[in-house]
mmCIF file of C-alpha atoms in Angstrom:
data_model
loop_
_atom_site.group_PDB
_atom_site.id
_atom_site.type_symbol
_atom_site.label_atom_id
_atom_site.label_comp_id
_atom_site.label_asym_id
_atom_site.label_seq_id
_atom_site.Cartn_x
_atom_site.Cartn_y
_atom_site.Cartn_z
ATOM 1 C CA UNK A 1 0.000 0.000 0.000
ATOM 2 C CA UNK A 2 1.318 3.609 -0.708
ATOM 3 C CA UNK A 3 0.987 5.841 2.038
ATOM 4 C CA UNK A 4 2.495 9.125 1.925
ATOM 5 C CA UNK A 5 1.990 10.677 5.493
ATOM 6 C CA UNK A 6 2.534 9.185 8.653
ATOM 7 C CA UNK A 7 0.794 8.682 11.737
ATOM 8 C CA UNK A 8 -2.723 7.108 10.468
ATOM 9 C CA UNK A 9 -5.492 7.855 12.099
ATOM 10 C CA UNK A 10 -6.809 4.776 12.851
ATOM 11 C CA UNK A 11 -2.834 4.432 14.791
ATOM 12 C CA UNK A 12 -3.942 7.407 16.602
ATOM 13 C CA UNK A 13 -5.205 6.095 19.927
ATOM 14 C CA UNK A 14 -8.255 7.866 21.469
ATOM 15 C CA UNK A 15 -8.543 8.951 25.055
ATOM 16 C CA UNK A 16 -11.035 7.131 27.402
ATOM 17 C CA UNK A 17 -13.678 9.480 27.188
ATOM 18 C CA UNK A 18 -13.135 9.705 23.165
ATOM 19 C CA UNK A 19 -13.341 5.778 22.683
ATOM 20 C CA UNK A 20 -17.248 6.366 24.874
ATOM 21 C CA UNK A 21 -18.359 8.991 23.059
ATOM 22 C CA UNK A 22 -17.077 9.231 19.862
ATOM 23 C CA UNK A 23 -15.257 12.430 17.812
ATOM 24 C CA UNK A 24 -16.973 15.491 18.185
ATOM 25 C CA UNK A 25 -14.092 17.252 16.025
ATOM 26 C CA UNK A 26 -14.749 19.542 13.002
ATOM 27 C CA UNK A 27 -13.402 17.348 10.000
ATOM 28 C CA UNK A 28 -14.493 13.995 11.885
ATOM 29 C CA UNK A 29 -17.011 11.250 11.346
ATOM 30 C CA UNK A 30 -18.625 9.371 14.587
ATOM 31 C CA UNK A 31 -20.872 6.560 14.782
ATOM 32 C CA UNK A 32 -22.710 4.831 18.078
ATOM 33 C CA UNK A 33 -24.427 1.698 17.710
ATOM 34 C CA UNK A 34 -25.886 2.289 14.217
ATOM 35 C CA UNK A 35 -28.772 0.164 13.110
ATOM 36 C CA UNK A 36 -30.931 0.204 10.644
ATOM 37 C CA UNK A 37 -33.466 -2.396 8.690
ATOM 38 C CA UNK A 38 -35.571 -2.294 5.646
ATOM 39 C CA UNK A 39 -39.041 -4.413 6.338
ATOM 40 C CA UNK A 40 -37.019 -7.849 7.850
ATOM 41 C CA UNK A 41 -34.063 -6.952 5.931
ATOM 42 C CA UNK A 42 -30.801 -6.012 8.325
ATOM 43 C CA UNK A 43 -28.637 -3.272 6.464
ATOM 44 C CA UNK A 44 -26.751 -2.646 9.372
ATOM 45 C CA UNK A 45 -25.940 -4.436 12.771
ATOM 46 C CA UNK A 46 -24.913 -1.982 15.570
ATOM 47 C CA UNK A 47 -21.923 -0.503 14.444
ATOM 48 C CA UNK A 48 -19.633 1.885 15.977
ATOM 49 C CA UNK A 49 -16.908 3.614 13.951
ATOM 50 C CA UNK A 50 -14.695 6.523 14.633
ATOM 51 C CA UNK A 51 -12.796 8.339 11.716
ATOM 52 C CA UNK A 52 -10.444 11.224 12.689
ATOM 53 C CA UNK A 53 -10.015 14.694 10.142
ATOM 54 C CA UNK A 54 -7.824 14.258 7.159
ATOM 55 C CA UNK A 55 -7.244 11.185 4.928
ATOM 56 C CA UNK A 56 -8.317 9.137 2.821
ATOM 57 C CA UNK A 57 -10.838 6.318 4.135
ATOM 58 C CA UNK A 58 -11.914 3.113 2.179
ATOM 59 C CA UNK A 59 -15.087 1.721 3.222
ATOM 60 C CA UNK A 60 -15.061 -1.940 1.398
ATOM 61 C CA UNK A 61 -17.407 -4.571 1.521
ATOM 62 C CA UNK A 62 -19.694 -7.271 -0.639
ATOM 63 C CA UNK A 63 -22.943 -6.003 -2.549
ATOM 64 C CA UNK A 64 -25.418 -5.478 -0.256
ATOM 65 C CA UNK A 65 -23.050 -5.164 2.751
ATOM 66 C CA UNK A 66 -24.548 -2.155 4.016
ATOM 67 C CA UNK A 67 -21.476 0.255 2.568
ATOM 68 C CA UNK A 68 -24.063 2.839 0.675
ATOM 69 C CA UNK A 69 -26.584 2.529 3.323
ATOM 70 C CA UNK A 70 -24.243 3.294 5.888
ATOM 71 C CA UNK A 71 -22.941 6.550 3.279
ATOM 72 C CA UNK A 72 -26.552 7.745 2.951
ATOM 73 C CA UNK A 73 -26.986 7.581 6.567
ATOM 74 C CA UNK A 74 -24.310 10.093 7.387
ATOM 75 C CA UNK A 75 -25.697 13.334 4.913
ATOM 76 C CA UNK A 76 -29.428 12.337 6.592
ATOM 77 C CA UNK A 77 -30.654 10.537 3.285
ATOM 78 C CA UNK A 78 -31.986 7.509 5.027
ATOM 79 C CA UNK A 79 -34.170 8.037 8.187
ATOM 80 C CA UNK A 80 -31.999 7.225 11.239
ATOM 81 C CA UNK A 81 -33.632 4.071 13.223
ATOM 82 C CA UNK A 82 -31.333 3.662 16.192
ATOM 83 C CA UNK A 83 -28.046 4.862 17.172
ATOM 84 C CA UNK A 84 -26.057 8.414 16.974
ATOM 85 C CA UNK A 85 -24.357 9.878 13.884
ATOM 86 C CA UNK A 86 -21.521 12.985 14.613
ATOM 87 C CA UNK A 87 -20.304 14.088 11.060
ATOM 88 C CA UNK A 88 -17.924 17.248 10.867
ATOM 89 C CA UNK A 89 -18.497 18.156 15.202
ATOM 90 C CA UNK A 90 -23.022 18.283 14.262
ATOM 91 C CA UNK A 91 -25.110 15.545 15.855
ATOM 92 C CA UNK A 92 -27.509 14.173 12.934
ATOM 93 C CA UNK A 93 -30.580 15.746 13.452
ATOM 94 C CA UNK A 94 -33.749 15.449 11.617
ATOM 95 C CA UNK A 95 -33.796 15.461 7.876
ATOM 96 C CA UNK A 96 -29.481 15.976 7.917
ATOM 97 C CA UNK A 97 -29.840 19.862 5.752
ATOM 98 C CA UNK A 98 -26.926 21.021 8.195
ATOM 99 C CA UNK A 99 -25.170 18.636 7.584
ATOM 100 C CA UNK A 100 -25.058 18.299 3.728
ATOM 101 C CA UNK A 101 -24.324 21.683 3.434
ATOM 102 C CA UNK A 102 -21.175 20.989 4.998
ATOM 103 C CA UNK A 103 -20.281 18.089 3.433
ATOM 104 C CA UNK A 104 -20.472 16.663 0.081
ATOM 105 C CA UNK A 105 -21.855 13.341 -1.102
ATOM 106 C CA UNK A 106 -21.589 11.375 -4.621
ATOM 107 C CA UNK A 107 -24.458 8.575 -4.679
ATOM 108 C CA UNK A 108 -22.987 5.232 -6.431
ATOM 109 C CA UNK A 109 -26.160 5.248 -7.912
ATOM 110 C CA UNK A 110 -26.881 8.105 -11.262
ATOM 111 C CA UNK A 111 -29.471 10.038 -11.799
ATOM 112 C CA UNK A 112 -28.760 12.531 -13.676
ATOM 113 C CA UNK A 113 -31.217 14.973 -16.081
ATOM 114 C CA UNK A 114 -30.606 13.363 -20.042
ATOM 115 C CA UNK A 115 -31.922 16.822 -21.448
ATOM 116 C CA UNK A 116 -29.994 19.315 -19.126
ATOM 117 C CA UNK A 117 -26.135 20.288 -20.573
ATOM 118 C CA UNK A 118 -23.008 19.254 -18.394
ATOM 119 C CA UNK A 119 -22.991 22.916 -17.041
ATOM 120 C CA UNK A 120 -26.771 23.273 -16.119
ATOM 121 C CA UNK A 121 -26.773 19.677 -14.607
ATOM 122 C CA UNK A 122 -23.819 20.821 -12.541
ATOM 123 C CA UNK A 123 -25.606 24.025 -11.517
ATOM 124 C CA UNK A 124 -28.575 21.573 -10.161
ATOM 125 C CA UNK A 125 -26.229 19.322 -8.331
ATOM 126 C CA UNK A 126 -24.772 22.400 -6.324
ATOM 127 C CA UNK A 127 -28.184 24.169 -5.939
ATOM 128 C CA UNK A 128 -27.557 26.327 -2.853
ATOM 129 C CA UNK A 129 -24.227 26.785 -3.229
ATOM 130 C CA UNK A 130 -22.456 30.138 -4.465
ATOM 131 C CA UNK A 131 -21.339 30.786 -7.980
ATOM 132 C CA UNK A 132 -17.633 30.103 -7.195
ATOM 133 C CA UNK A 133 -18.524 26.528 -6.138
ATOM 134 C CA UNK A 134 -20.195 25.810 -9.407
ATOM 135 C CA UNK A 135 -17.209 27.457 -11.616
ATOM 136 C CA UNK A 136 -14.577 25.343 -9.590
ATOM 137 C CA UNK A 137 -16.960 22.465 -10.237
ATOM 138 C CA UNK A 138 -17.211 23.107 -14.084
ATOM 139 C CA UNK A 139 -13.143 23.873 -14.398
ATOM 140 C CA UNK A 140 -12.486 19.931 -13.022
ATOM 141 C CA UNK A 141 -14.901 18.842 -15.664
ATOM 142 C CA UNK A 142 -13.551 20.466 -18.400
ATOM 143 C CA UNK A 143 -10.127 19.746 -17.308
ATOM 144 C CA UNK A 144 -11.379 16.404 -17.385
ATOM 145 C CA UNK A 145 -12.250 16.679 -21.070
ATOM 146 C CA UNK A 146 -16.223 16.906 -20.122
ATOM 147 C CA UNK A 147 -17.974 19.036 -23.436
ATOM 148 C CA UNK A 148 -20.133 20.724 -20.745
ATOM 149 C CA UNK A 149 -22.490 22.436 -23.572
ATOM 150 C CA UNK A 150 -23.651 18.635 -24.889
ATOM 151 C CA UNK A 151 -26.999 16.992 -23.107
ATOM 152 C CA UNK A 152 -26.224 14.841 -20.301
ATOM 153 C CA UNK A 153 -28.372 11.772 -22.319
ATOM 154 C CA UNK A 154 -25.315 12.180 -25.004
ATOM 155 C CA UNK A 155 -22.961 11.367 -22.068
ATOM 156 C CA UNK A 156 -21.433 7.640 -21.372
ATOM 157 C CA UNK A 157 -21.482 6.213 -18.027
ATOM 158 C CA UNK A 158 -18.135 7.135 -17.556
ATOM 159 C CA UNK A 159 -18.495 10.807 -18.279
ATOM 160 C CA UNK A 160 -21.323 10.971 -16.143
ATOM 161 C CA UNK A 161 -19.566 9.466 -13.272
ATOM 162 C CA UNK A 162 -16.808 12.288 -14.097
ATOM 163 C CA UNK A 163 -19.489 14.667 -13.940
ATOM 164 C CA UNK A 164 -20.649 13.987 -10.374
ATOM 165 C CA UNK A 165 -17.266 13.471 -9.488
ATOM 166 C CA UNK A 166 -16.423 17.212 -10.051
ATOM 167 C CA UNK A 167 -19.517 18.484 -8.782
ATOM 168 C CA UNK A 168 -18.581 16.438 -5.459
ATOM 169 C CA UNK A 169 -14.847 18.016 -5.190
ATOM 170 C CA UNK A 170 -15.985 21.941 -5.834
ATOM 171 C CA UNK A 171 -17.801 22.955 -2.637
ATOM 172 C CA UNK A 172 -14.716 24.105 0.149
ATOM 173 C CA UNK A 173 -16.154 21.482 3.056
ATOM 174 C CA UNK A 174 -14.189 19.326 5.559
ATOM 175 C CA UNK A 175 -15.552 15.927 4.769
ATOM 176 C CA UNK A 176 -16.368 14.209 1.259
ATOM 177 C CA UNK A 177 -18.352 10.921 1.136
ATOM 178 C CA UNK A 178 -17.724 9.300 -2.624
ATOM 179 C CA UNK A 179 -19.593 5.540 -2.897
ATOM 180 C CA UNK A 180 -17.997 3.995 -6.063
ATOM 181 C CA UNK A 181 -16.622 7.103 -7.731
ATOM 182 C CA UNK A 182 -14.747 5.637 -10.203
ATOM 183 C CA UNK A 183 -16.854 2.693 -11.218
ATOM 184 C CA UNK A 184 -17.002 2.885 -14.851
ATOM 185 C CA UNK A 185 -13.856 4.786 -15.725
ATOM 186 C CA UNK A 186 -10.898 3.502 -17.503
ATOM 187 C CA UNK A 187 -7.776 3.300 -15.862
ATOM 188 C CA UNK A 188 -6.543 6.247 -17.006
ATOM 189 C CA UNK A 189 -9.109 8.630 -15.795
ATOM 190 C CA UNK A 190 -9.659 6.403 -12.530
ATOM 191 C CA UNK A 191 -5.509 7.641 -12.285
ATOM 192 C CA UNK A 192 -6.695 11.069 -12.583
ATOM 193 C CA UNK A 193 -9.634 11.193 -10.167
ATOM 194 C CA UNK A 194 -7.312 9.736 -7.776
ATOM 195 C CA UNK A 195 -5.106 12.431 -8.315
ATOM 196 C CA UNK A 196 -7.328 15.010 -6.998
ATOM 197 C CA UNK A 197 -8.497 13.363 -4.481
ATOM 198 C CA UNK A 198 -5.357 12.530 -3.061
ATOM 199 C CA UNK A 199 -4.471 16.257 -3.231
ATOM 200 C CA UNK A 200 -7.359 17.091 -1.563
ATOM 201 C CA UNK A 201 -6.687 14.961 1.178
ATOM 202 C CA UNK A 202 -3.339 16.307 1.825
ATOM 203 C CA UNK A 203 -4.973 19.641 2.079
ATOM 204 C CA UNK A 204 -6.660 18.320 5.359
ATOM 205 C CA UNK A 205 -9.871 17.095 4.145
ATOM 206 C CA UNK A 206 -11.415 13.706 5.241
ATOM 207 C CA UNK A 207 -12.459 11.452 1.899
ATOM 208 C CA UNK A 208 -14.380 8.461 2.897
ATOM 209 C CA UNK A 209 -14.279 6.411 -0.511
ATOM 210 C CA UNK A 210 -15.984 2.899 -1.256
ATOM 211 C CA UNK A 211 -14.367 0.920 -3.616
ATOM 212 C CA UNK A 212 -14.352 -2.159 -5.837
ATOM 213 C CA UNK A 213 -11.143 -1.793 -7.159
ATOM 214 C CA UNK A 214 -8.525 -2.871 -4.655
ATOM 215 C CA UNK A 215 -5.671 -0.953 -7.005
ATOM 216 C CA UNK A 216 -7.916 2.230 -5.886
ATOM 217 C CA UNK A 217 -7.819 1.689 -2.029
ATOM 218 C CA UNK A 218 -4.172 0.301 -2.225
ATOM 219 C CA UNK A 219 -3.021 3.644 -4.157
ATOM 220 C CA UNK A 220 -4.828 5.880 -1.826
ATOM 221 C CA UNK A 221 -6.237 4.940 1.099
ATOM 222 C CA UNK A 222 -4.264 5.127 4.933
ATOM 223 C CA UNK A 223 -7.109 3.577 6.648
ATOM 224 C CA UNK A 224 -9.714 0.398 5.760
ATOM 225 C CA UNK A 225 -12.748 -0.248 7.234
ATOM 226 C CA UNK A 226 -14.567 -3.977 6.055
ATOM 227 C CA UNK A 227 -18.629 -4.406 5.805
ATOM 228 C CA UNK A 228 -20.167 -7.577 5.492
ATOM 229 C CA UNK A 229 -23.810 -7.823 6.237
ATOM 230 C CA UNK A 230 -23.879 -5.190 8.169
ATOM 231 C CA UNK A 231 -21.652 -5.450 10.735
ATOM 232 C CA UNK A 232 -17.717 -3.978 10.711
ATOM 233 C CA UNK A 233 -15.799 -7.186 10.155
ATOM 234 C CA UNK A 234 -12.335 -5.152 10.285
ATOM 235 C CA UNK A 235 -11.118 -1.837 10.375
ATOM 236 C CA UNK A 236 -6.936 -1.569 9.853
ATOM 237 C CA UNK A 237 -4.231 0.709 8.409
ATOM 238 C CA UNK A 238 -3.812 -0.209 4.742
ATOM 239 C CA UNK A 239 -0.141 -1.083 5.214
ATOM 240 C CA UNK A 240 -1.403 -3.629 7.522
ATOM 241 C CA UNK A 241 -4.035 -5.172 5.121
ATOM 242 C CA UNK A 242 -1.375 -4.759 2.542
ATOM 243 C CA UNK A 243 1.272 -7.175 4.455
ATOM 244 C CA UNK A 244 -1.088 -9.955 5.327
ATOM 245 C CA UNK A 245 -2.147 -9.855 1.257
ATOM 246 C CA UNK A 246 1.402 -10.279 0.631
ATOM 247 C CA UNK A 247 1.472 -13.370 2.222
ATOM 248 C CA UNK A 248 -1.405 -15.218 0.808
ATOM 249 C CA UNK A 249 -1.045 -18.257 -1.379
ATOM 250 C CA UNK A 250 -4.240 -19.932 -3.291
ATOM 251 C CA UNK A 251 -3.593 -22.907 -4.818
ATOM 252 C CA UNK A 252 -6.360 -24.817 -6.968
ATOM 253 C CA UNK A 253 -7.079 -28.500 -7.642
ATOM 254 C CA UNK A 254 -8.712 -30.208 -10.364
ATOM 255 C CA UNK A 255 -12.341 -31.103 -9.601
ATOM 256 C CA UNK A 256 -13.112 -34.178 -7.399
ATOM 257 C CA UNK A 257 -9.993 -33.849 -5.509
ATOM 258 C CA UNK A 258 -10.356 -34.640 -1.744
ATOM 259 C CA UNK A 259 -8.293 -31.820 -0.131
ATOM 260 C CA UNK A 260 -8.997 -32.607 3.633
ATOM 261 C CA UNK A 261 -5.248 -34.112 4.280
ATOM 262 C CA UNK A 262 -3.290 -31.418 2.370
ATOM 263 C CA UNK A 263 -2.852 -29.462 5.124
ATOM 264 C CA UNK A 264 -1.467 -32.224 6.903
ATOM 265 C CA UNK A 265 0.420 -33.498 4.448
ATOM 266 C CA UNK A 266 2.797 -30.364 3.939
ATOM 267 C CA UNK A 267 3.180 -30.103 7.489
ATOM 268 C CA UNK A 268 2.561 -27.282 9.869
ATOM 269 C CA UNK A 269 6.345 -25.673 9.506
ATOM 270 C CA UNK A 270 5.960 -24.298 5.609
ATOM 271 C CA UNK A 271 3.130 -21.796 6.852
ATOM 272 C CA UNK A 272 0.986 -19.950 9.463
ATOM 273 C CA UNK A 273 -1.936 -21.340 8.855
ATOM 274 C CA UNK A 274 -4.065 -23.182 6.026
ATOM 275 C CA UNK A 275 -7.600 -23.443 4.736
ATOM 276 C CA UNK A 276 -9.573 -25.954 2.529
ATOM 277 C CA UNK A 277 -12.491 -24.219 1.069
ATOM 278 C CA UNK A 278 -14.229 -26.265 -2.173
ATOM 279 C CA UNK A 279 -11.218 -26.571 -4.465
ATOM 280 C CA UNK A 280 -8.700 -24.083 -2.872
ATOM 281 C CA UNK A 281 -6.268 -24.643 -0.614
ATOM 282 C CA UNK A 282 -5.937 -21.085 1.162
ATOM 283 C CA UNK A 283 -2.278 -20.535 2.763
ATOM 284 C CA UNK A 284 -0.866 -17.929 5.233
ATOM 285 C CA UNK A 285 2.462 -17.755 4.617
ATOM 286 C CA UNK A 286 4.950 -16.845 7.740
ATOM 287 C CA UNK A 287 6.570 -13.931 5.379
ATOM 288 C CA UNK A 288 5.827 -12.762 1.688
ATOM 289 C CA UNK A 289 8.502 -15.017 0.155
ATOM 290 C CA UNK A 290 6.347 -18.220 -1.370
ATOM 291 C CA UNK A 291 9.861 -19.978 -2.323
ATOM 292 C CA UNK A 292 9.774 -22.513 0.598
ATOM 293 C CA UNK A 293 6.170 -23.197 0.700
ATOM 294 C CA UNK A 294 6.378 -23.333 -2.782
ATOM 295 C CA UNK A 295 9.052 -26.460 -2.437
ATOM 296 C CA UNK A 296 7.554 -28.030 0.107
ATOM 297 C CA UNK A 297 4.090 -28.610 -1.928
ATOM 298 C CA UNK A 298 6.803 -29.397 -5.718
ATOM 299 C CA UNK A 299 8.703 -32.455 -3.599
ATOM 300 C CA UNK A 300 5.539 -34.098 -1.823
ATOM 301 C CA UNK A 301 4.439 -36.471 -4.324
ATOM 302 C CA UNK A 302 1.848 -37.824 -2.379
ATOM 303 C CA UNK A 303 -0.501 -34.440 -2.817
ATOM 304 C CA UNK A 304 -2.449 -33.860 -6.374
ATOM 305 C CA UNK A 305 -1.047 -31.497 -9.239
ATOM 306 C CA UNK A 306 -2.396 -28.152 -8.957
ATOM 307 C CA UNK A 307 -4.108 -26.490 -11.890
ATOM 308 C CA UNK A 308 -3.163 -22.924 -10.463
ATOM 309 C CA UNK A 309 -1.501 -21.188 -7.817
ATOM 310 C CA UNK A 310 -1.521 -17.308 -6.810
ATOM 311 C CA UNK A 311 0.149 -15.734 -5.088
ATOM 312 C CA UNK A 312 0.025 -11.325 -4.365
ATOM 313 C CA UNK A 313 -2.416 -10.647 -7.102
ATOM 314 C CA UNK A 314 -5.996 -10.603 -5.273
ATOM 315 C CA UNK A 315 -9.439 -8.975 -6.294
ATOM 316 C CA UNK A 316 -11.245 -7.537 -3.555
ATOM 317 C CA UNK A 317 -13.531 -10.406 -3.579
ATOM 318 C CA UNK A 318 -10.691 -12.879 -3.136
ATOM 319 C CA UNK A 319 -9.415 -10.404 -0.630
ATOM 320 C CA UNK A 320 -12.270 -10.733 1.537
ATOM 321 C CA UNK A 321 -12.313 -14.502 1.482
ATOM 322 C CA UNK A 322 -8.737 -15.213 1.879
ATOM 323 C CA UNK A 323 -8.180 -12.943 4.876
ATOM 324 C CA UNK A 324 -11.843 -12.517 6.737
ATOM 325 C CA UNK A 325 -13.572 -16.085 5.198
ATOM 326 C CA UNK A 326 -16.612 -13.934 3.377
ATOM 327 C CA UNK A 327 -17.482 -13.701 -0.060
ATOM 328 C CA UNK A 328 -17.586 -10.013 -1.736
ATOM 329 C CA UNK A 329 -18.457 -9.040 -5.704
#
């Protein structure tokens, strides 16, 4: 993971009263035992989370973990069932007006005006806010390449994305809440959305960013927090994540294989731990070397012949299974 700064702020360690209450800070995000449900549907378990001003924060999890429920929740777009949300030093109250006007939030999903032009559809997105909000907003889509005059229903997915995007970085706030920013942009413009929101991290701002792309959250992100069904499964620096991922071995056996005395049979000594699952053997390695793990499994000619093995190249989804046992897409 590339980390620029130091100091983390999940390594930051919160005084007594802090860890009971929660940050009150301008520039912070607090949740207490946040839970919400749609009919007998659980979106979210009680969950407590604490992110500290500054940085950039990936919240990562399967569909339907809870990760743009959980977004919505903060900027008062989903009624509040139980629990207490602090977002930039404001308590959540009511309908959450005070607090989206200092913030700013990109929905994952679009929906977006086909007939208005880039610029017009960018003035409605910033409604409220003052003139020089919507020019800085329309100078990152054009230096984007956006053709602001053209109807939005002329626009791909990409350049709509792209359009929200800037319309999300304009206003001057402490906190920006982006769910799947760059889904739908090719690598080189994901490169350049990254860009600016890296630099406007390092201007102090928090950026709480979900993500399906684990190149995204390992390029930018000091801090990750893991949803699965609702309930915060993990929450570590990215260097962290980064080092355990490093040490992960799959290997894969043909069909019909019986893989129950693998682990056995390569003894206890060539890694930290192992893990059957269907047709993968799942291996923590003691370091992120795979040489001598990698013997051990060529010279014991009792075991099968693989039909793959990986090792430091992991999706997201593989991610999430190999290090917390869940599946993601």
């Amino acid at each position: 993971m590339n980390s620029t700064r130091s100091a983390p702020p999940s390594e930051r360690a919160l005084t007594p009263a802090a860890a009971r209450t929660g940050l009150r800070s301008p520039g912070s995000i607090s949740v207490r035992g946040l839970t919400q449900s749609f009919g007998d549907k659980v979106a979210l378990a009680p969950l407590d989370l604490d992110i500290e001003p500054g940085g950039v924060i990936g919240l990562l999890g399967p569909n339907g973990s809870g990760k743009s429920t959980f977004m919505r929740l903060l900027v008062g777009l989903v009624p509040l069932q139980a629990g207490e949300i602090w977002v930039d030093g404001l308590r959540l109250e009511g309908d959450g007006v005070e607090i989206r006007q200092r913030t700013t939030y990109a929905p994952g999903e679009l929906h977006l005006y086909g007939e208005l032009r880039g610029r017009d559809q960018i003035a409605f997105l910033l409604r409220g806010r003052d003139r020089a909000t919507r020019r800085r907003a329309e100078a990152t889509a054009e230096g984007m390449g956006l053709p602001l005059d053209k109807r939005v229903r002329g626009y791909s997915h990409g350049m709509k994305r792209q359009l929200v995007f800037a319309a999300a970085m304009a206003p001057d706030v402490r906190i920006r809440i982006l769910d799947e920013i760059s889904e739908g942009l090719d690598p080189a413009k994901r490169s350049e959305v990254l860009d600016l929101i890296e630099a406007d991290a390092k201007s102090g701002t928090t950026i709480l960013l979900s993500s399906h792309h684990l190149g995204e959250v390992d390029r930018s992100c000091e801090r990750l927090v893991f949803i699965n069904a609702g309930k915060l499964i993990a929450d570590e620096t990215a260097s962290s994540v980064s080092e355990r991922a490093a040490r992960i071995v799959r290997v894969t056996y043909p069909e019909g294989v019986n893989l129950d005395d693998v682990p056995r049979a390569l003894g206890e000594s060539v890694a930290e731990s192992m893990r059957v699952e269907g047709r993968q053997l799942h291996v923590m390695l003691e370091t992120d070397d795979p040489r001598a793990f990698l013997e051990a499994l060529g010279a014991n000619r009792s075991l099968p012949a693989p039909v793959a093995i990986e090792h430091g190249k992991l999706s997201l989804r593989e991610l999430y299974r190999s290090l917390y046992g869940v599946e993601g897409t």
